[in-house]
Amino acid sequence: MSRYRVSMDIGGTFTDVVAYDEESGTYTAGKSSTTTQDLTEGVFAALGAVIDTPAAVGFAVHGTTQGLNAFLQRRGEKVLLLATAGAGDVYHIARGNRTRLYDIHYRKPTPLVPRSDIVAIPGRLNYAGEELDSLDEGAVREAARRVRDEGFGAVAVGFLFSYVNPAHELRAEEILLEELADVAISLSHRVAREWREYERTSSAVVDAYTAPVVRRYLARLESELTRQGLSVPLHVMQSSGGIVTAQSARDLSLQTLLSGPVGGTMGGVALARMLDRPNLICVDMGGTSFDVSLVVNGKPDVSSETMLEGFPLLMSVVNIHTIGAGGGSVAYAEAGGLRVGPESAGADPGPACYGRGGTRVTDTDANLALGRIDPAYFAGGQMTLDVDAAELALAGLGDELGLSTIELAEGVCNVINAKMAQAIRTLTVEKGIEPRDYALVAFGGAGPMHAIFLAQELEIGEVLVPRFPGAFSAWGMLETEIRKDSGRAYFTPLAMLDHDDLAATLRALEEEAYASLEEEGIGRDTGRVEHALDIRYVGQEYTLTIPLAGADEPLDEDFDTKLADRFHAAHELRFGHANPGALVELVVVRTTALGDLGRAAPARQQEVDEHELPEGTRAVVFGREAVPTTIAHRDDLAPGMVLEGPALVEEATATTIVPPGATLRVEPFGSLVITATSEDT
């Protein structure tokens, strides 16, 4: 009998699984080391810790980093790019802007496809999608022969104006499928049906580059899950914060690039709904990286495009700022100063305290030496940490810098805290957002250990530590829904807007959206569609996305004025100024299809009036002084309980630090709420 809802999240150091038992209404979290040589091994090891067999699973969702890792490590497939004759160099010319203006050594990123692997295909459409020259089908067949002869694993097709009329790209695909077998084909209009040739081509190339890797991995994982008894479709997390079936993920692998980190953001959305705190800063500190994202007015902060290592990608993506700062971040001396990260010791050999041969100091070693981690209860007791090895590594680096072991350990924590605080500022202060207006949600294996110090640095008044913080990204995947995004170029000055034409466009996109939901097994009774418009001032290059009030918002005589007012207000909020007298134009119509797959109802617990506070203590270092610190186990804390710092709350997936002067209380849904202070600790 299918009784579990299960999510699986692969991180750089650990693989997390969360299972919700629909019969008992309880959650169970499992964790195992990420097996880099074969990621499925780590998935099944963690899965086996929470359920007996995949046959008992009624819903399964997975966050994968396969595509992202292939991209970052440059181990994707060899791609042949088909471009319109006369525009073959669009991908290499790229844009002329310099992202680092004063860096004299700046170079544009090396394209994934060299010029020698770009084939110019005769055939041309004009800006309106009308055919000027027919597609040279012989040239496409010749390109297919080259794919076979030279061992290309994928083909990207990026023809001019295909976002208006995709006929040439579709015909090229038909020919390639006739000529080739087992070769991934990415059409630019299918990846992103939007204007800007370079950005659309770049998106198609990255999709083609990563698609075979993602497809092989998902096919293997699905096959093994099915062999072990899984009888329901496997769903995959997307960069947009929604999920799709694994089949859809294979068809458009680009959407899976950031599927792992966004699970935490969607967990933040669920937490905002449960705790009635609409504005949250979500920080995920794992073993390798530190991810920051926002929940604004109860919704994830989503953009329609992003940059990845200098390459533009046109896709819906939760805005996540990532730096190399995690529990495994390596500390080292440079120019007489202490540096931490971005290099990580990973899972093997890992930090020195893992006892796997690592000798370099990491953030985990520092926290262990400060007494902030119980060496016998790391990862729920799955590992016993070697305190002597950590202190030996710290002593070696400390001698190099002229610091004692304790001074160095706190220095490591302070340096990494400063880096993470700056990462938060990048996503908030630099975009006109005041962090003090938000609560900080801390998760990941190391997040709750550092969160209160980040809050003090940024003057954030409240820290929330959800249940299962070390597996919160996996938990968040259980709280999301089907999501499929699409866009269509729609150029018109607002003053010349044809309401009937826009209404017809919205209706057509809505029908396409519902059809896409049907492919995911979602009917109109559980699906919904939302629309938005990309708008800009005439003469500007980039746009702001303005949601329509509803899918059925009337396009009456007041529509233009209300839409312009929303745009001016959004421009003022985002950039600090607006120009209400300037001309405004529409650029893209966006449609989001959403489908409800159900979720677990939050279990509100009864607050207790009388309770016994934990009595156990151990010496923990704060401000270079070892002080008696209350040690509590998370399972022993009931709603309504209050702990005064210094205190540590230990659980299987994380340790929460409450420094001197801070206060912790347990709210009715089980989250820990820490009131920060601005005093140094």
Short mmCIF file of N, CA, C and O in Angstrom, two decimals, residues 536-611:
data_model
loop_
_atom_site.label_atom_id
_atom_site.label_comp_id
_atom_site.label_asym_id
_atom_site.label_seq_id
_atom_site.Cartn_x
_atom_site.Cartn_y
_atom_site.Cartn_z
N ARG A 536 8.68 47.79 -20.04
CA ARG A 536 9.84 48.67 -19.89
C ARG A 536 9.49 50.07 -20.39
O ARG A 536 8.50 50.26 -21.11
N TYR A 537 10.29 51.03 -19.99
CA TYR A 537 10.20 52.36 -20.60
C TYR A 537 10.77 52.27 -22.02
O TYR A 537 11.76 51.54 -22.26
N VAL A 538 10.18 52.99 -22.93
CA VAL A 538 10.69 53.01 -24.30
C VAL A 538 12.13 53.53 -24.28
O VAL A 538 12.42 54.56 -23.69
N GLY A 539 13.02 52.79 -24.91
CA GLY A 539 14.43 53.16 -24.92
C GLY A 539 15.27 52.36 -23.94
O GLY A 539 16.50 52.37 -24.02
N GLN A 540 14.59 51.66 -22.99
CA GLN A 540 15.33 50.80 -22.06
C GLN A 540 15.61 49.45 -22.71
O GLN A 540 14.92 49.03 -23.64
N GLU A 541 16.60 48.75 -22.18
CA GLU A 541 16.95 47.43 -22.70
C GLU A 541 16.22 46.32 -21.94
O GLU A 541 15.71 45.38 -22.54
N TYR A 542 16.18 46.45 -20.61
CA TYR A 542 15.62 45.36 -19.82
C TYR A 542 14.28 45.75 -19.21
O TYR A 542 13.89 46.91 -19.18
N THR A 543 13.59 44.75 -18.72
CA THR A 543 12.18 44.90 -18.35
C THR A 543 11.93 44.54 -16.90
O THR A 543 12.78 43.96 -16.22
N LEU A 544 10.72 44.87 -16.44
CA LEU A 544 10.19 44.39 -15.17
C LEU A 544 8.95 43.55 -15.46
O LEU A 544 8.16 43.88 -16.35
N THR A 545 8.79 42.47 -14.73
CA THR A 545 7.64 41.59 -14.92
C THR A 545 6.53 42.02 -13.98
O THR A 545 6.70 42.01 -12.76
N ILE A 546 5.39 42.37 -14.55
CA ILE A 546 4.24 42.87 -13.78
C ILE A 546 3.12 41.84 -13.85
O ILE A 546 2.54 41.61 -14.93
N PRO A 547 2.78 41.20 -12.74
CA PRO A 547 1.70 40.21 -12.76
C PRO A 547 0.36 40.88 -13.04
O PRO A 547 0.10 42.00 -12.59
N LEU A 548 -0.49 40.20 -13.79
CA LEU A 548 -1.86 40.65 -13.91
C LEU A 548 -2.60 40.31 -12.63
O LEU A 548 -2.24 39.36 -11.93
N ALA A 549 -3.64 41.06 -12.34
CA ALA A 549 -4.36 40.86 -11.07
C ALA A 549 -4.96 39.48 -10.98
O ALA A 549 -5.15 38.93 -9.90
N GLY A 550 -5.26 38.87 -12.12
CA GLY A 550 -5.81 37.52 -12.15
C GLY A 550 -5.86 37.05 -13.58
O GLY A 550 -5.73 37.84 -14.53
N ALA A 551 -6.04 35.74 -13.76
CA ALA A 551 -6.08 35.20 -15.12
C ALA A 551 -7.23 35.80 -15.92
O ALA A 551 -7.18 35.87 -17.15
N ASP A 552 -8.28 36.25 -15.23
CA ASP A 552 -9.46 36.80 -15.90
C ASP A 552 -9.58 38.31 -15.69
O ASP A 552 -10.67 38.87 -15.73
N GLU A 553 -8.47 38.99 -15.44
CA GLU A 553 -8.53 40.44 -15.24
C GLU A 553 -9.14 41.11 -16.46
O GLU A 553 -8.69 40.89 -17.60
N PRO A 554 -10.16 41.92 -16.28
CA PRO A 554 -10.81 42.54 -17.44
C PRO A 554 -9.89 43.55 -18.13
O PRO A 554 -9.23 44.34 -17.48
N LEU A 555 -9.87 43.50 -19.46
CA LEU A 555 -9.08 44.45 -20.24
C LEU A 555 -9.99 45.62 -20.63
O LEU A 555 -10.30 45.85 -21.79
N ASP A 556 -10.42 46.37 -19.62
CA ASP A 556 -11.34 47.48 -19.85
C ASP A 556 -10.58 48.76 -20.12
O ASP A 556 -9.35 48.77 -20.27
N GLU A 557 -11.32 49.87 -20.17
CA GLU A 557 -10.69 51.15 -20.51
C GLU A 557 -9.71 51.63 -19.45
O GLU A 557 -8.84 52.47 -19.72
N ASP A 558 -9.83 51.10 -18.22
CA ASP A 558 -8.91 51.49 -17.15
C ASP A 558 -7.67 50.61 -17.09
O ASP A 558 -6.76 50.87 -16.29
N PHE A 559 -7.63 49.56 -17.91
CA PHE A 559 -6.54 48.58 -17.81
C PHE A 559 -5.19 49.23 -18.06
O PHE A 559 -4.23 49.00 -17.32
N ASP A 560 -5.09 50.04 -19.11
CA ASP A 560 -3.81 50.65 -19.46
C ASP A 560 -3.27 51.50 -18.32
O ASP A 560 -2.08 51.43 -17.97
N THR A 561 -4.15 52.31 -17.72
CA THR A 561 -3.72 53.18 -16.63
C THR A 561 -3.28 52.38 -15.42
O THR A 561 -2.23 52.68 -14.82
N LYS A 562 -4.05 51.38 -15.05
CA LYS A 562 -3.70 50.56 -13.88
C LYS A 562 -2.40 49.80 -14.12
O LYS A 562 -1.57 49.68 -13.21
N LEU A 563 -2.22 49.30 -15.35
CA LEU A 563 -0.99 48.57 -15.66
C LEU A 563 0.22 49.49 -15.59
O LEU A 563 1.27 49.13 -15.03
N ALA A 564 0.09 50.70 -16.15
CA ALA A 564 1.19 51.67 -16.09
C ALA A 564 1.51 52.05 -14.66
O ALA A 564 2.70 52.15 -14.27
N ASP A 565 0.48 52.23 -13.84
CA ASP A 565 0.70 52.58 -12.44
C ASP A 565 1.47 51.47 -11.72
O ASP A 565 2.37 51.74 -10.91
N ARG A 566 1.11 50.22 -12.00
CA ARG A 566 1.83 49.09 -11.36
C ARG A 566 3.29 49.08 -11.79
O ARG A 566 4.18 48.81 -10.99
N PHE A 567 3.53 49.34 -13.08
CA PHE A 567 4.90 49.35 -13.57
C PHE A 567 5.72 50.47 -12.92
O PHE A 567 6.85 50.24 -12.48
N HIS A 568 5.15 51.69 -12.86
CA HIS A 568 5.88 52.80 -12.24
C HIS A 568 6.20 52.50 -10.77
O HIS A 568 7.31 52.78 -10.30
N ALA A 569 5.22 51.91 -10.05
CA ALA A 569 5.44 51.58 -8.64
C ALA A 569 6.53 50.52 -8.50
O ALA A 569 7.39 50.61 -7.61
N ALA A 570 6.53 49.51 -9.38
CA ALA A 570 7.55 48.47 -9.33
C ALA A 570 8.93 49.04 -9.66
O ALA A 570 9.94 48.65 -9.06
N HIS A 571 8.99 49.96 -10.60
CA HIS A 571 10.26 50.58 -10.98
C HIS A 571 10.81 51.41 -9.82
O HIS A 571 12.02 51.39 -9.53
N GLU A 572 9.93 52.13 -9.15
CA GLU A 572 10.33 52.92 -7.98
C GLU A 572 10.88 52.02 -6.89
O GLU A 572 11.90 52.32 -6.26
N LEU A 573 10.19 50.89 -6.65
CA LEU A 573 10.62 49.96 -5.61
C LEU A 573 11.95 49.31 -5.95
O LEU A 573 12.82 49.17 -5.09
N ARG A 574 12.13 48.93 -7.21
CA ARG A 574 13.33 48.20 -7.60
C ARG A 574 14.54 49.10 -7.79
O ARG A 574 15.65 48.78 -7.38
N PHE A 575 14.33 50.28 -8.40
CA PHE A 575 15.47 51.13 -8.75
C PHE A 575 15.53 52.45 -7.98
O PHE A 575 16.47 53.21 -8.15
N GLY A 576 14.50 52.73 -7.18
CA GLY A 576 14.50 53.95 -6.40
C GLY A 576 14.03 55.17 -7.14
O GLY A 576 14.11 56.29 -6.62
N HIS A 577 13.53 55.00 -8.37
CA HIS A 577 13.01 56.14 -9.12
C HIS A 577 12.03 55.62 -10.17
O HIS A 577 12.03 54.44 -10.53
N ALA A 578 11.18 56.50 -10.66
CA ALA A 578 10.25 56.17 -11.73
C ALA A 578 10.02 57.42 -12.56
O ALA A 578 10.31 58.54 -12.12
N ASN A 579 9.48 57.24 -13.75
CA ASN A 579 9.21 58.37 -14.65
C ASN A 579 7.80 58.23 -15.22
O ASN A 579 7.62 57.78 -16.36
N PRO A 580 6.79 58.57 -14.44
CA PRO A 580 5.40 58.35 -14.86
C PRO A 580 5.03 59.03 -16.18
O PRO A 580 4.09 58.61 -16.85
N GLY A 581 5.77 60.04 -16.59
CA GLY A 581 5.44 60.72 -17.83
C GLY A 581 6.03 60.08 -19.07
O GLY A 581 5.71 60.46 -20.20
N ALA A 582 6.90 59.08 -18.88
CA ALA A 582 7.59 58.46 -20.02
C ALA A 582 6.71 57.41 -20.69
O ALA A 582 5.81 56.84 -20.07
N LEU A 583 6.99 57.14 -21.97
CA LEU A 583 6.25 56.13 -22.71
C LEU A 583 6.65 54.74 -22.22
O LEU A 583 7.81 54.47 -21.91
N VAL A 584 5.67 53.85 -22.19
CA VAL A 584 5.86 52.49 -21.70
C VAL A 584 5.48 51.51 -22.81
O VAL A 584 4.55 51.77 -23.59
N GLU A 585 6.21 50.38 -22.90
CA GLU A 585 5.87 49.37 -23.90
C GLU A 585 5.90 47.96 -23.32
O GLU A 585 6.64 47.69 -22.37
N LEU A 586 5.08 47.10 -23.91
CA LEU A 586 5.04 45.69 -23.55
C LEU A 586 6.05 44.95 -24.41
O LEU A 586 6.26 45.30 -25.59
N VAL A 587 6.65 43.89 -23.84
CA VAL A 587 7.68 43.15 -24.57
C VAL A 587 7.35 41.65 -24.63
O VAL A 587 7.46 41.03 -25.68
N VAL A 588 6.97 41.07 -23.50
CA VAL A 588 6.71 39.63 -23.44
C VAL A 588 5.47 39.37 -22.60
O VAL A 588 5.26 40.03 -21.57
N VAL A 589 4.66 38.42 -23.04
CA VAL A 589 3.56 37.91 -22.23
C VAL A 589 4.02 36.60 -21.60
O VAL A 589 4.54 35.72 -22.30
N ARG A 590 3.88 36.49 -20.29
CA ARG A 590 4.32 35.28 -19.58
C ARG A 590 3.12 34.56 -18.96
O ARG A 590 2.20 35.19 -18.43
N THR A 591 3.16 33.24 -19.01
CA THR A 591 2.10 32.42 -18.46
C THR A 591 2.70 31.33 -17.59
O THR A 591 3.68 30.69 -17.98
N THR A 592 2.12 31.15 -16.42
CA THR A 592 2.56 30.10 -15.50
C THR A 592 1.39 29.17 -15.23
O THR A 592 0.32 29.61 -14.80
N ALA A 593 1.60 27.89 -15.50
CA ALA A 593 0.60 26.86 -15.21
C ALA A 593 0.98 26.16 -13.92
O ALA A 593 2.12 25.70 -13.77
N LEU A 594 0.04 26.08 -12.98
CA LEU A 594 0.30 25.49 -11.67
C LEU A 594 -0.70 24.39 -11.39
O LEU A 594 -1.89 24.52 -11.69
N GLY A 595 -0.23 23.29 -10.82
CA GLY A 595 -1.10 22.16 -10.53
C GLY A 595 -0.88 21.64 -9.12
O GLY A 595 0.25 21.38 -8.72
N ASP A 596 -1.94 21.49 -8.38
CA ASP A 596 -1.87 21.05 -6.99
C ASP A 596 -1.80 19.54 -6.91
O ASP A 596 -2.68 18.83 -7.42
N LEU A 597 -0.76 19.02 -6.29
CA LEU A 597 -0.60 17.57 -6.09
C LEU A 597 -0.86 17.18 -4.64
O LEU A 597 -0.60 16.04 -4.25
N GLY A 598 -1.36 18.13 -3.86
CA GLY A 598 -1.61 17.85 -2.45
C GLY A 598 -0.35 18.00 -1.63
O GLY A 598 0.77 17.95 -2.14
N ARG A 599 -0.52 18.17 -0.35
CA ARG A 599 0.62 18.28 0.56
C ARG A 599 0.16 17.89 1.96
O ARG A 599 -1.05 17.83 2.24
N ALA A 600 1.12 17.63 2.81
CA ALA A 600 0.79 17.26 4.18
C ALA A 600 0.24 18.46 4.93
O ALA A 600 0.73 19.58 4.79
N ALA A 601 -0.80 18.23 5.72
CA ALA A 601 -1.35 19.31 6.54
C ALA A 601 -0.41 19.56 7.72
O ALA A 601 0.05 18.62 8.36
N PRO A 602 -0.06 20.82 8.00
CA PRO A 602 0.83 21.11 9.12
C PRO A 602 0.20 20.68 10.45
O PRO A 602 -0.99 20.89 10.68
N ALA A 603 1.01 20.02 11.25
CA ALA A 603 0.51 19.52 12.54
C ALA A 603 0.79 20.55 13.63
O ALA A 603 1.94 20.74 14.05
N ARG A 604 -0.23 21.23 14.07
CA ARG A 604 -0.09 22.22 15.14
C ARG A 604 -0.14 21.49 16.48
O ARG A 604 -1.06 20.72 16.75
N GLN A 605 0.83 21.73 17.33
CA GLN A 605 0.92 21.05 18.61
C GLN A 605 0.41 21.95 19.73
O GLN A 605 0.47 23.18 19.64
N GLN A 606 -0.08 21.32 20.76
CA GLN A 606 -0.60 22.05 21.91
C GLN A 606 0.56 22.60 22.74
O GLN A 606 1.50 21.89 23.07
N GLU A 607 0.49 23.90 23.03
CA GLU A 607 1.53 24.48 23.87
C GLU A 607 1.38 23.99 25.31
O GLU A 607 0.26 23.78 25.80
N VAL A 608 2.52 23.80 25.97
CA VAL A 608 2.50 23.34 27.36
C VAL A 608 2.71 24.52 28.29
O VAL A 608 3.45 25.45 27.99
N ASP A 609 2.00 24.49 29.42
CA ASP A 609 2.14 25.56 30.41
C ASP A 609 3.27 25.28 31.38
O ASP A 609 3.98 26.18 31.82
N GLU A 610 3.44 24.00 31.72
CA GLU A 610 4.50 23.61 32.65
C GLU A 610 5.41 22.60 31.97
O GLU A 610 4.95 21.67 31.32
N HIS A 611 6.68 22.80 32.14
CA HIS A 611 7.63 21.88 31.52
C HIS A 611 8.95 21.97 32.27
O HIS A 611 9.25 22.97 32.94
#
